[in-house]
PDB file of C-alpha atoms in Angstrom:
ATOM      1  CA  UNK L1239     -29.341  -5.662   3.498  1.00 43.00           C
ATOM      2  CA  UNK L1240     -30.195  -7.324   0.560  1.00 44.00           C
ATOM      3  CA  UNK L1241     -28.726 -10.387  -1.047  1.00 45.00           C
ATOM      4  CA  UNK L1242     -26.509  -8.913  -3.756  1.00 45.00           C
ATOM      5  CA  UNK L1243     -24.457 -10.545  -6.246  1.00 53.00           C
ATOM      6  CA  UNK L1244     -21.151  -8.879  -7.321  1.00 62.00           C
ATOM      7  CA  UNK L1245     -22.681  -8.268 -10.381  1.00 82.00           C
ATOM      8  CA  UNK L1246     -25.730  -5.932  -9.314  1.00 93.00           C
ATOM      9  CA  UNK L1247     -25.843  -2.362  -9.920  1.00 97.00           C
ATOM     10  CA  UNK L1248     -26.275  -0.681  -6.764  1.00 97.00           C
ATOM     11  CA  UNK L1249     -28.393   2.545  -6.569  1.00 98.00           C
ATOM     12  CA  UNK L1250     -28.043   4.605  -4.212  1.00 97.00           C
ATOM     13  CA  UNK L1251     -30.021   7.627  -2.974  1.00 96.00           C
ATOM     14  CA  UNK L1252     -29.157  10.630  -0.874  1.00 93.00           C
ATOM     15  CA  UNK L1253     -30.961  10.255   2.419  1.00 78.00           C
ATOM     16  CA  UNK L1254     -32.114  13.499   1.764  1.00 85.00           C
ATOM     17  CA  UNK L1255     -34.474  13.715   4.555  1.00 90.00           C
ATOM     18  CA  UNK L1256     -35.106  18.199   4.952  1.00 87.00           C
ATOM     19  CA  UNK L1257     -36.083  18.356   1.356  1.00 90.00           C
ATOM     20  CA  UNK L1258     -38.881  16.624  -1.427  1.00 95.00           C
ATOM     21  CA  UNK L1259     -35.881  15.759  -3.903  1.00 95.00           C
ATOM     22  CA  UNK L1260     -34.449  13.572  -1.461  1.00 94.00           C
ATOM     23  CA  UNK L1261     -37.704  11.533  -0.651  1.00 95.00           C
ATOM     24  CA  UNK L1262     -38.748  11.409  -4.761  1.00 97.00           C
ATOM     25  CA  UNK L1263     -35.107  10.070  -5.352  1.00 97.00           C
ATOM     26  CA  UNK L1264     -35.239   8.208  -2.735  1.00 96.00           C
ATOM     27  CA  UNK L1265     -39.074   6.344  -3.841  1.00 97.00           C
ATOM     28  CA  UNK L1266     -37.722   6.175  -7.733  1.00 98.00           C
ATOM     29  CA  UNK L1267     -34.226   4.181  -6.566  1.00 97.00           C
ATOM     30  CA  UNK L1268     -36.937   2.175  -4.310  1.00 97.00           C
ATOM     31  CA  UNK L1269     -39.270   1.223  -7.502  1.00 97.00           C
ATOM     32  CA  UNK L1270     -35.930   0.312  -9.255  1.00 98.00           C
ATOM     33  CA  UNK L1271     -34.727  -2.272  -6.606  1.00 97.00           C
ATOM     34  CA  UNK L1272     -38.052  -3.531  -5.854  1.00 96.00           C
ATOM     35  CA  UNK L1273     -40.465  -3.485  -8.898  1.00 97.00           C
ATOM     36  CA  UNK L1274     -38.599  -2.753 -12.085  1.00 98.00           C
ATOM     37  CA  UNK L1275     -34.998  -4.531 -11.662  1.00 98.00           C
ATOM     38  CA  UNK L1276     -34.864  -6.851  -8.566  1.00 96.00           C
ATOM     39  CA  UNK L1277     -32.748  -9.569 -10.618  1.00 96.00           C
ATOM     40  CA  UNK L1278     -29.791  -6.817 -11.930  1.00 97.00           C
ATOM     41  CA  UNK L1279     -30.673  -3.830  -8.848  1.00 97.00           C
ATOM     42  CA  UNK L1280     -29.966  -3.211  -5.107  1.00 96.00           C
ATOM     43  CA  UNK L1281     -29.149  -0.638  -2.739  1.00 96.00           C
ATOM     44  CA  UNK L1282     -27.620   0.097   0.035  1.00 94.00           C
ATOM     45  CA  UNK L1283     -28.186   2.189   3.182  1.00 93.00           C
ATOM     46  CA  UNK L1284     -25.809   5.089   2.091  1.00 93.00           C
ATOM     47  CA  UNK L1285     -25.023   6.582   6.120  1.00 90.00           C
ATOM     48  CA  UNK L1286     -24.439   2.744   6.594  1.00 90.00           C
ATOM     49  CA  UNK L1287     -21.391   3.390   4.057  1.00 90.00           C
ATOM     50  CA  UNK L1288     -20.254   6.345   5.227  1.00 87.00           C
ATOM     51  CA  UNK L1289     -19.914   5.476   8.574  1.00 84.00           C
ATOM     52  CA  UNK L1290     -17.325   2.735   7.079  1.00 79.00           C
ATOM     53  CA  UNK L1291     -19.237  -0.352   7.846  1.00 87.00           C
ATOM     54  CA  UNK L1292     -16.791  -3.327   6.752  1.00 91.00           C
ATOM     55  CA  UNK L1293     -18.967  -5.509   5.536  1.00 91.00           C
ATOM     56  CA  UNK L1294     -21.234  -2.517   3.454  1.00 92.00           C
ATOM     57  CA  UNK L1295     -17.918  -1.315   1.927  1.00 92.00           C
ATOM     58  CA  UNK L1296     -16.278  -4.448   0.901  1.00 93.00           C
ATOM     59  CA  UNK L1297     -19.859  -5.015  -0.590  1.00 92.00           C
ATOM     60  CA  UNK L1298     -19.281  -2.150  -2.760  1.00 94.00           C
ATOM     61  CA  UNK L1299     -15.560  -1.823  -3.595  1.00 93.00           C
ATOM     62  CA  UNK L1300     -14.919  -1.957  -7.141  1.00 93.00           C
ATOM     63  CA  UNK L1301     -19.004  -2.350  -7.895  1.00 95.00           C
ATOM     64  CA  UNK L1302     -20.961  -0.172 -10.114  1.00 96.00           C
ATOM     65  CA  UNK L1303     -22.984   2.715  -8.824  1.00 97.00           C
ATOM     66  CA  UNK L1304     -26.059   4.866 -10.134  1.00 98.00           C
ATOM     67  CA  UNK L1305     -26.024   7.291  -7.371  1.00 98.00           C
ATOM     68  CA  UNK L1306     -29.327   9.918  -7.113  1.00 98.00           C
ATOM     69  CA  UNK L1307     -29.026  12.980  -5.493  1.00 96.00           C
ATOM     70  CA  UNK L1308     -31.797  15.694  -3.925  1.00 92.00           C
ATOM     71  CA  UNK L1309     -29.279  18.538  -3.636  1.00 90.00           C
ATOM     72  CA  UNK L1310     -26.266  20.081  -5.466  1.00 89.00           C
ATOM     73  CA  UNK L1311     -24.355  18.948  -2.653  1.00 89.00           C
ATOM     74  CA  UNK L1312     -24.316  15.451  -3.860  1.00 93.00           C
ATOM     75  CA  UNK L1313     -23.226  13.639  -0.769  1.00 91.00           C
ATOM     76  CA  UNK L1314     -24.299   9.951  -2.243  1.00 95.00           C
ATOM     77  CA  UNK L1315     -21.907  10.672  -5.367  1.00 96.00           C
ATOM     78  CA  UNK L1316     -18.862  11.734  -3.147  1.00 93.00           C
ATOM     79  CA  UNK L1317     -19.553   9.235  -0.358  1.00 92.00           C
ATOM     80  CA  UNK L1318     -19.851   6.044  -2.578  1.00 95.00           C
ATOM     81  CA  UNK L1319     -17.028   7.043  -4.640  1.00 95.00           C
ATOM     82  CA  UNK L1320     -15.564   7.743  -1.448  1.00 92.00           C
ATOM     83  CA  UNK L1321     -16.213   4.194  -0.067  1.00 92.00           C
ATOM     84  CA  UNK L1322     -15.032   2.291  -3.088  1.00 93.00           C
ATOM     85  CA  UNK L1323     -17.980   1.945  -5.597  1.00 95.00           C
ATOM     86  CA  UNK L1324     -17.421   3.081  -9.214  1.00 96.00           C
ATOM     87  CA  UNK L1325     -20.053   5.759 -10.201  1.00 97.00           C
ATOM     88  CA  UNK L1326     -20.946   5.099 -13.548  1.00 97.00           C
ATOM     89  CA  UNK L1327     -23.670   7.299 -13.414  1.00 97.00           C
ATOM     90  CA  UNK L1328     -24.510  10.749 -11.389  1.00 97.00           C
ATOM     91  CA  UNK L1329     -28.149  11.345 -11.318  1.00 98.00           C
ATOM     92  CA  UNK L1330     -29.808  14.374  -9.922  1.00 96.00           C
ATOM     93  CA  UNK L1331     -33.652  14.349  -8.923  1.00 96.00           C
ATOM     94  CA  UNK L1332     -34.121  17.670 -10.053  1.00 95.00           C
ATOM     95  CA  UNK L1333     -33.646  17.051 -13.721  1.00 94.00           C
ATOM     96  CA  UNK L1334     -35.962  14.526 -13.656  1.00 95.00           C
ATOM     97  CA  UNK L1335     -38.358  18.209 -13.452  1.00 95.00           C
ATOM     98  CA  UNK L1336     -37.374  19.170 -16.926  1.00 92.00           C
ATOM     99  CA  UNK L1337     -40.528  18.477 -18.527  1.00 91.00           C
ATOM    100  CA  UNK L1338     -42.709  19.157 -14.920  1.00 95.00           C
ATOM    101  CA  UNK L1339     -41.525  22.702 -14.754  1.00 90.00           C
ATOM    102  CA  UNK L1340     -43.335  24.579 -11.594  1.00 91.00           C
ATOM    103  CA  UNK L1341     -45.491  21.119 -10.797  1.00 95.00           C
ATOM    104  CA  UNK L1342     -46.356  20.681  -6.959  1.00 97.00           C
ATOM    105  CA  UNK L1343     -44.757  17.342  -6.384  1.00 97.00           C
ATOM    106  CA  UNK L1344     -44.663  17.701  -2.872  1.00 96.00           C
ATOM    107  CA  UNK L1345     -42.763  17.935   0.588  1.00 94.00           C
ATOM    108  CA  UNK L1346     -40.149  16.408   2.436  1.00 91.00           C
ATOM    109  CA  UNK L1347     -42.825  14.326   3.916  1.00 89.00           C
ATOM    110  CA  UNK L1348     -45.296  13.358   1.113  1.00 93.00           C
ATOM    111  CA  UNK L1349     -45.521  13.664  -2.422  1.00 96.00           C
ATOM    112  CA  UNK L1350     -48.628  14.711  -4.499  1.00 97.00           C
ATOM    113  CA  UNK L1351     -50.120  12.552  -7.687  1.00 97.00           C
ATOM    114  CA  UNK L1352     -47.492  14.662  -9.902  1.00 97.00           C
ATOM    115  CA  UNK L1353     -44.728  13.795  -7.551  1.00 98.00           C
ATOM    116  CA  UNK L1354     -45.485  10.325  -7.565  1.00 98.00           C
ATOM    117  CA  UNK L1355     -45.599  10.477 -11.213  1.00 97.00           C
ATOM    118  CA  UNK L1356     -42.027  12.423 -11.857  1.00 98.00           C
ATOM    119  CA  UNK L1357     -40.929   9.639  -9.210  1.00 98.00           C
ATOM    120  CA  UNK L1358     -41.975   6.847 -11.329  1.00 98.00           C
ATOM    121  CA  UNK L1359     -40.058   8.617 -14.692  1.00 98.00           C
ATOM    122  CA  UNK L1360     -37.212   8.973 -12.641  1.00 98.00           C
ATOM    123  CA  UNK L1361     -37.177   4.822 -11.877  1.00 98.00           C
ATOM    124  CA  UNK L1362     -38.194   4.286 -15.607  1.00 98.00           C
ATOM    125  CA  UNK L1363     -35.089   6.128 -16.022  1.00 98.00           C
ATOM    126  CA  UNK L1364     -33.006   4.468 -13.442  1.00 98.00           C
ATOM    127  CA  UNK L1365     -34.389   0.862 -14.612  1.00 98.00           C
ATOM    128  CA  UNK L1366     -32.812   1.595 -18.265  1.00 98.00           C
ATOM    129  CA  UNK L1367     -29.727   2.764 -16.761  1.00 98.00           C
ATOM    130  CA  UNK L1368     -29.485  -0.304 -14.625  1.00 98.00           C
ATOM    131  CA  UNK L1369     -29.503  -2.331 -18.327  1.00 97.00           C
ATOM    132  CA  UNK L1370     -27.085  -0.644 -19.529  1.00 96.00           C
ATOM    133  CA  UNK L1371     -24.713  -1.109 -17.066  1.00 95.00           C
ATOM    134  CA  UNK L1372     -25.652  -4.765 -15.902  1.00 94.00           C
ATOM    135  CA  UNK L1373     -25.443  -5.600 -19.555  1.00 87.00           C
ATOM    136  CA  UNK L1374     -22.416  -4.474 -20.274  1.00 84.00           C
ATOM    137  CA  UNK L1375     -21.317  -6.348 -17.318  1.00 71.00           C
ATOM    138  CA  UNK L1376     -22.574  -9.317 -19.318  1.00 62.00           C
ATOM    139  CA  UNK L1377     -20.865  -8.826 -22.554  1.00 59.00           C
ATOM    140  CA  UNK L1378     -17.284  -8.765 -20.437  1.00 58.00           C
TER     141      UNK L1378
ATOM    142  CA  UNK I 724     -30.413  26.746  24.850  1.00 53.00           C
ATOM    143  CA  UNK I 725     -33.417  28.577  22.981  1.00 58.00           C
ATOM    144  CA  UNK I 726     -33.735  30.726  20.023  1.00 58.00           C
ATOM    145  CA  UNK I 727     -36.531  33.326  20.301  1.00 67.00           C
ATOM    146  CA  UNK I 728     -37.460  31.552  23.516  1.00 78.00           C
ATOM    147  CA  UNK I 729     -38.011  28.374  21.984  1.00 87.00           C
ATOM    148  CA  UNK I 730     -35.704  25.349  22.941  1.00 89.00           C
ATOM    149  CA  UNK I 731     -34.274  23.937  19.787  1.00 92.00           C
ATOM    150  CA  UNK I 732     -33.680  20.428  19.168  1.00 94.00           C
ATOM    151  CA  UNK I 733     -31.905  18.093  16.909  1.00 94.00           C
ATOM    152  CA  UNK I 734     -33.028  15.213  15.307  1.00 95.00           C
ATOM    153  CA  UNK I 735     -31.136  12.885  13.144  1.00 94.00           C
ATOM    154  CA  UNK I 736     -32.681   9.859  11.333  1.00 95.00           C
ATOM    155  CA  UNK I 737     -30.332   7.008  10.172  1.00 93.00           C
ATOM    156  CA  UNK I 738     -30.986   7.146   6.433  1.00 88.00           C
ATOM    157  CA  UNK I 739     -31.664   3.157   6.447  1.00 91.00           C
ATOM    158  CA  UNK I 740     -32.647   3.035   2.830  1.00 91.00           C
ATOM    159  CA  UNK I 741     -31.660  -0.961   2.600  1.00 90.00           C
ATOM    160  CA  UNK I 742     -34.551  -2.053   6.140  1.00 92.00           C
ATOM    161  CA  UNK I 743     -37.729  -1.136   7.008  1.00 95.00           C
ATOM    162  CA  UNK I 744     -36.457   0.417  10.107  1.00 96.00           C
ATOM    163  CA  UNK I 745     -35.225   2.804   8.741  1.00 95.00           C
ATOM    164  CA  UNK I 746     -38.080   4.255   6.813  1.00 95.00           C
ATOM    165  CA  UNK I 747     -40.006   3.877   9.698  1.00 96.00           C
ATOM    166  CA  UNK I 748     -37.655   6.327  11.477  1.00 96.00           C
ATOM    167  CA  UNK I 749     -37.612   8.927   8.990  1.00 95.00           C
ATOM    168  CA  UNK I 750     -41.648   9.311   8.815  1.00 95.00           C
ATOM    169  CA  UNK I 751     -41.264   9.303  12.699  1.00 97.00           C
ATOM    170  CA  UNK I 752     -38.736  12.139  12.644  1.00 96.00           C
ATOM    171  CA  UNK I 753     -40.663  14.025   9.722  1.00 94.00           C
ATOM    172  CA  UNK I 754     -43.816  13.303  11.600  1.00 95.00           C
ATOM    173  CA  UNK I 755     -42.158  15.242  14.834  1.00 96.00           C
ATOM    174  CA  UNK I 756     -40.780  18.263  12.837  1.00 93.00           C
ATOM    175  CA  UNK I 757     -44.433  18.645  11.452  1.00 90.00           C
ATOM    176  CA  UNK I 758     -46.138  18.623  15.015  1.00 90.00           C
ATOM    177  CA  UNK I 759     -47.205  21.728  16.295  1.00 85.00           C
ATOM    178  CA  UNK I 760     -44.941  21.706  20.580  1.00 87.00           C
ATOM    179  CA  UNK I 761     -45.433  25.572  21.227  1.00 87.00           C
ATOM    180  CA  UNK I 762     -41.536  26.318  22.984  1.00 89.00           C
ATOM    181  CA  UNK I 763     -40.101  23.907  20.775  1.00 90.00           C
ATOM    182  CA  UNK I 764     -37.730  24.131  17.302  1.00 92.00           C
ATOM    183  CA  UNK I 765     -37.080  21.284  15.573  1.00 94.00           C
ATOM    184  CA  UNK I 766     -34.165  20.676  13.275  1.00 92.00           C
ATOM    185  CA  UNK I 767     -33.448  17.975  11.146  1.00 91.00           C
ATOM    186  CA  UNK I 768     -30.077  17.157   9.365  1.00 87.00           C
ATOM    187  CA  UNK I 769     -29.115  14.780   6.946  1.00 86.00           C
ATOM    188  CA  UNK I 770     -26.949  12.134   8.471  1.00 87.00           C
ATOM    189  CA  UNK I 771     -24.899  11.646   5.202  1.00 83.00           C
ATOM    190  CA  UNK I 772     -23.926  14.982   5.013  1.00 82.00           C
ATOM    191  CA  UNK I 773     -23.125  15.600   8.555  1.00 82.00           C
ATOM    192  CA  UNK I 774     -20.976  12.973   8.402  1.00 81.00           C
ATOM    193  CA  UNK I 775     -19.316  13.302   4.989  1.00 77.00           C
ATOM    194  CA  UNK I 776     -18.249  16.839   7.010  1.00 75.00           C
ATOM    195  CA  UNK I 777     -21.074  19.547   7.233  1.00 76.00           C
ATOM    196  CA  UNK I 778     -19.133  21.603   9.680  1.00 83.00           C
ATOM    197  CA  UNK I 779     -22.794  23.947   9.980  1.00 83.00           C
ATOM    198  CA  UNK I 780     -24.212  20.718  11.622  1.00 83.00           C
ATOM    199  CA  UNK I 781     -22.204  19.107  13.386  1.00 86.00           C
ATOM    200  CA  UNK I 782     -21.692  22.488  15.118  1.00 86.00           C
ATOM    201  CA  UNK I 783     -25.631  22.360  15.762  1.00 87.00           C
ATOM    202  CA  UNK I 784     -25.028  18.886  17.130  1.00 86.00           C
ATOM    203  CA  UNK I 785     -22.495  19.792  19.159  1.00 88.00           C
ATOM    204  CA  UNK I 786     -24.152  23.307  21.008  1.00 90.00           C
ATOM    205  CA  UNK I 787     -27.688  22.640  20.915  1.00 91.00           C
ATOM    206  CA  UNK I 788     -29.911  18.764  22.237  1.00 94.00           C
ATOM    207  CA  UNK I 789     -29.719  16.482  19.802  1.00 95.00           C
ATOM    208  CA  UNK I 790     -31.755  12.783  19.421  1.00 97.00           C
ATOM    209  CA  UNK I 791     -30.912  10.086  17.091  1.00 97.00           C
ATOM    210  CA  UNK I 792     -33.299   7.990  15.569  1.00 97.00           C
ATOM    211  CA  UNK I 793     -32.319   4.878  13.994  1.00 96.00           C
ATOM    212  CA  UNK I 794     -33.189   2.248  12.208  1.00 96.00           C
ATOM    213  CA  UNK I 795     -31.834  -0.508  13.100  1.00 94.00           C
ATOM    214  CA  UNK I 796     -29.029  -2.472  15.773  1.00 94.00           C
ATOM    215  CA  UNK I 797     -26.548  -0.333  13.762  1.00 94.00           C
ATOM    216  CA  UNK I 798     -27.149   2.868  15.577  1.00 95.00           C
ATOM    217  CA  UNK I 799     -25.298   4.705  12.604  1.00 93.00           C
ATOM    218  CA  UNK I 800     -26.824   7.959  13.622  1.00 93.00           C
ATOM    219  CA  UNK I 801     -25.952   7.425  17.134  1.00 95.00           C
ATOM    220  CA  UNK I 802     -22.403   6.642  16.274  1.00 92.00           C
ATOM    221  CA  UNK I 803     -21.446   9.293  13.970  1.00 89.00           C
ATOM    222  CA  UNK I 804     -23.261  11.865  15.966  1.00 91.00           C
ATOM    223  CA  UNK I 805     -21.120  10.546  18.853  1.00 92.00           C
ATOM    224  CA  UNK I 806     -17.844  10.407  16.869  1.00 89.00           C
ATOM    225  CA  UNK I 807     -18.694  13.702  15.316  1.00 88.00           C
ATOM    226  CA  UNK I 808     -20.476  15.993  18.332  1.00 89.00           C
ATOM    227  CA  UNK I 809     -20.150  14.574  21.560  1.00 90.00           C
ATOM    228  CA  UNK I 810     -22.765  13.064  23.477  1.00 94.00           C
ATOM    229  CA  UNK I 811     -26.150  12.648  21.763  1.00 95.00           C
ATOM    230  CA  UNK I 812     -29.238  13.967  24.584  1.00 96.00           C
ATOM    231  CA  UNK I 813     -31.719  11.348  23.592  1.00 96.00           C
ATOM    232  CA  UNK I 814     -31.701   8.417  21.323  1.00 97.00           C
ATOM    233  CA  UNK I 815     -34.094   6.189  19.644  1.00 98.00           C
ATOM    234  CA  UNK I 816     -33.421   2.679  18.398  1.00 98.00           C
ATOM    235  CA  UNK I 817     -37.107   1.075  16.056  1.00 97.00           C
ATOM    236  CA  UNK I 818     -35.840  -2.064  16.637  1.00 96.00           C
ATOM    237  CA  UNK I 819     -35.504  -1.079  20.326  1.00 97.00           C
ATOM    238  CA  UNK I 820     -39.089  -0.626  20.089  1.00 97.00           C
ATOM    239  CA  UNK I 821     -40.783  -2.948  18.169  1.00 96.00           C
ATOM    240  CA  UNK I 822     -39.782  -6.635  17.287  1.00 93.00           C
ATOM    241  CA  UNK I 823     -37.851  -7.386  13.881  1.00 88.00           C
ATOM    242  CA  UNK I 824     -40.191  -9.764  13.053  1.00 90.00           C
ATOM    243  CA  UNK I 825     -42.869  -7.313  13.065  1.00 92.00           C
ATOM    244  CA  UNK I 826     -40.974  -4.786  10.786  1.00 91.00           C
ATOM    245  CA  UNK I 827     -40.283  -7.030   8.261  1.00 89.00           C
ATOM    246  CA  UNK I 828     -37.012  -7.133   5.940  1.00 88.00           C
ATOM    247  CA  UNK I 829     -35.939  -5.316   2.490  1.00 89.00           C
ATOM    248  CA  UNK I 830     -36.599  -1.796   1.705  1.00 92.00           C
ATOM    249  CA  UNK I 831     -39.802  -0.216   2.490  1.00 94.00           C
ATOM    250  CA  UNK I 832     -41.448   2.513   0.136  1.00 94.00           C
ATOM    251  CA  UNK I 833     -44.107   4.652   1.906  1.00 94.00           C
ATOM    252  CA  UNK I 834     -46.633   4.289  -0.833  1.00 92.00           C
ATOM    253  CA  UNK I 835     -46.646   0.700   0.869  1.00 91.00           C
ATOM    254  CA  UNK I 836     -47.033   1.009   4.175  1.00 93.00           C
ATOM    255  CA  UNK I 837     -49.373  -1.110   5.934  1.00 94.00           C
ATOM    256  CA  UNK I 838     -51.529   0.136   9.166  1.00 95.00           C
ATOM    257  CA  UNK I 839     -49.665  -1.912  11.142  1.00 95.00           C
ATOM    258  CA  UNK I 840     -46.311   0.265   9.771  1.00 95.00           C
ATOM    259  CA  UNK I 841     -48.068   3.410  10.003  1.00 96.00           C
ATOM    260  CA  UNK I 842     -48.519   2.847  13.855  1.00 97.00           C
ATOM    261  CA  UNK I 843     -45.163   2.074  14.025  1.00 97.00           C
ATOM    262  CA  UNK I 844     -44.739   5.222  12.616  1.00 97.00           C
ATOM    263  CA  UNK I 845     -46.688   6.335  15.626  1.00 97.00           C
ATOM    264  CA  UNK I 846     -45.014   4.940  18.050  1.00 97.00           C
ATOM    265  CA  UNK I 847     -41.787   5.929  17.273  1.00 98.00           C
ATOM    266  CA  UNK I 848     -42.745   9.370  17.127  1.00 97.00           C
ATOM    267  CA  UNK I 849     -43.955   9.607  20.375  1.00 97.00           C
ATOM    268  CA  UNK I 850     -40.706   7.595  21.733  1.00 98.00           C
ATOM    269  CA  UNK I 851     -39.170  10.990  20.114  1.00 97.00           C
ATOM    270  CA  UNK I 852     -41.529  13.044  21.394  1.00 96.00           C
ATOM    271  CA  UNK I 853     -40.747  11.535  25.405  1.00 96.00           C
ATOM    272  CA  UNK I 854     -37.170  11.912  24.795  1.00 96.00           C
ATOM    273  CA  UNK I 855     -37.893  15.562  23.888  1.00 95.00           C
ATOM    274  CA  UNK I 856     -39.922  16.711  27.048  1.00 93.00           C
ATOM    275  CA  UNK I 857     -36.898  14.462  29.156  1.00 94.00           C
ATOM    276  CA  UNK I 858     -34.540  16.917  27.586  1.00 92.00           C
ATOM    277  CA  UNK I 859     -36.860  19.721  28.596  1.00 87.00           C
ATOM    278  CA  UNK I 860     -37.113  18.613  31.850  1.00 87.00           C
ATOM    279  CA  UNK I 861     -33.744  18.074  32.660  1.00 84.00           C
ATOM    280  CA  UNK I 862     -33.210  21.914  31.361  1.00 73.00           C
TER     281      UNK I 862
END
């Protein structure tokens, strides 16, 4: 788990494992953490939370959450609300498809150039989210 | 139990989006749905929505062989599948497998993945794999 302050904004993916818009989610919310926001970002294993892991939940009681989901069903939205985190935001992977309509991006396994690409919008999108939120934390 | 004379089997990765385990355990579970076992089925299920309460799969877990692959000393896969189906008929643990040192900490993308990870992969896969025919063989 990674050293979080309270003050990080967690995102957290669906583990989405049976379908591509869980593993593009799940690659853009990694780019976030990693690459674009490591100082205001972090995540969190999301069956970790849902199993009711004391020391994942207390982590994220009261903290704000971008949650990104691969299906309709949006089990990281309900779970993390679920466990205690406040989600500011509900993203869905799909949208992030608006402007790649019918684009091969990929499998549950692998994605393709254009998958990677939509993937990399998606965390452009995440990253600006993340400011928002861990800024507004700041002006408190 | 078959369908179409094919035994069908269950396999549930932890998620483990926070450790390299557990993105080692997914590509080891996707890697075993995409190999071709003539007589097998293989079914995967997302862990976070079995557990949230995806009656359809925990009803798989519960009637038909199911292995858990995790990511880490956790087990969450192995312990909700536990709590939520019974028994689990084979289980796989990375860091069981292959030291912690040797994993490495933090997240772990796949566009990263070093050789030495992608073996990993490997060998987790085929730690599935022998769980799979020991299901088989004890019918």
């Amino acid at each position: 788990m990674p050293g979080n302050s309270f003050r990080k904004v967690y995102v957290i993916p669906c583990s989405g494992i049976g379908k591509m818009y869980g593993l593009l989610g799940r690659e853009a919310v990694l780019k976030t953490v990693k690459e674009l926001r490591p100082d205001k970002a972090a995540t969190m294993c999301l069956a970790l939370l849902v199993y009711g892991d004391d020391e994942a939940r207390k982590e994220i009681n009261g903290a704000r959450c971008i949650t990104v989901d691969g299906c309709p069903k949006l089990c990281a939205a309900k779970n993390v609300e679920q466990a205690g985190g406040v989600v500011v935001e509900r993203v869905r992977a799909v949208d992030a498809f608006r402007n790649h309509r019918g684009v091969d991006a990929g499998t549950a396994a692998h994605l393709t150039a254009a998958g990677w690409q939509i993937a990399d919008e998606l965390a452009a999108d995440l990253a600006g989210k993340v400011d928002r939120w861990y800024d507004a934390s700041e002006e408190k | 139990m078959s369908e179409e004379g094919r035994l069908s089997v269950g396999l549930i990765s932890c998620s483990g989006e926070a450790c390299p385990g557990g993105t080692i355990s997914r590509l080891a579970t996707q890697k075993v749905l995409r190999s071709i076992r003539p007589g097998y089925n293989f079914v995967t299920i997302c862990l976070p929505l079995f557990m949230a309460g995806g009656e359809e799969e925990r009803n798989f877990a519960r009637d038909y062989p199911t292995i858990t692959i995790d990511g880490c000393e956790k087990c969450c896969a192995l312990k909700a599948t536990e709590a939520l189906s019974g028994p689990v008929s084979g289980k796989v643990v990375v860091t069981d497998l292959i030291a912690k040192e040797d994993i490495g900490e933090g997240t772990l993308s796949i566009r990263e993945l070093t050789g030495e990870q992608k073996a990993m992969v490997d060998h987790v896969a085929a730690a599935i794999l022998e769980q799979v025919t020991k299901i088989k063989q004890e019918g």
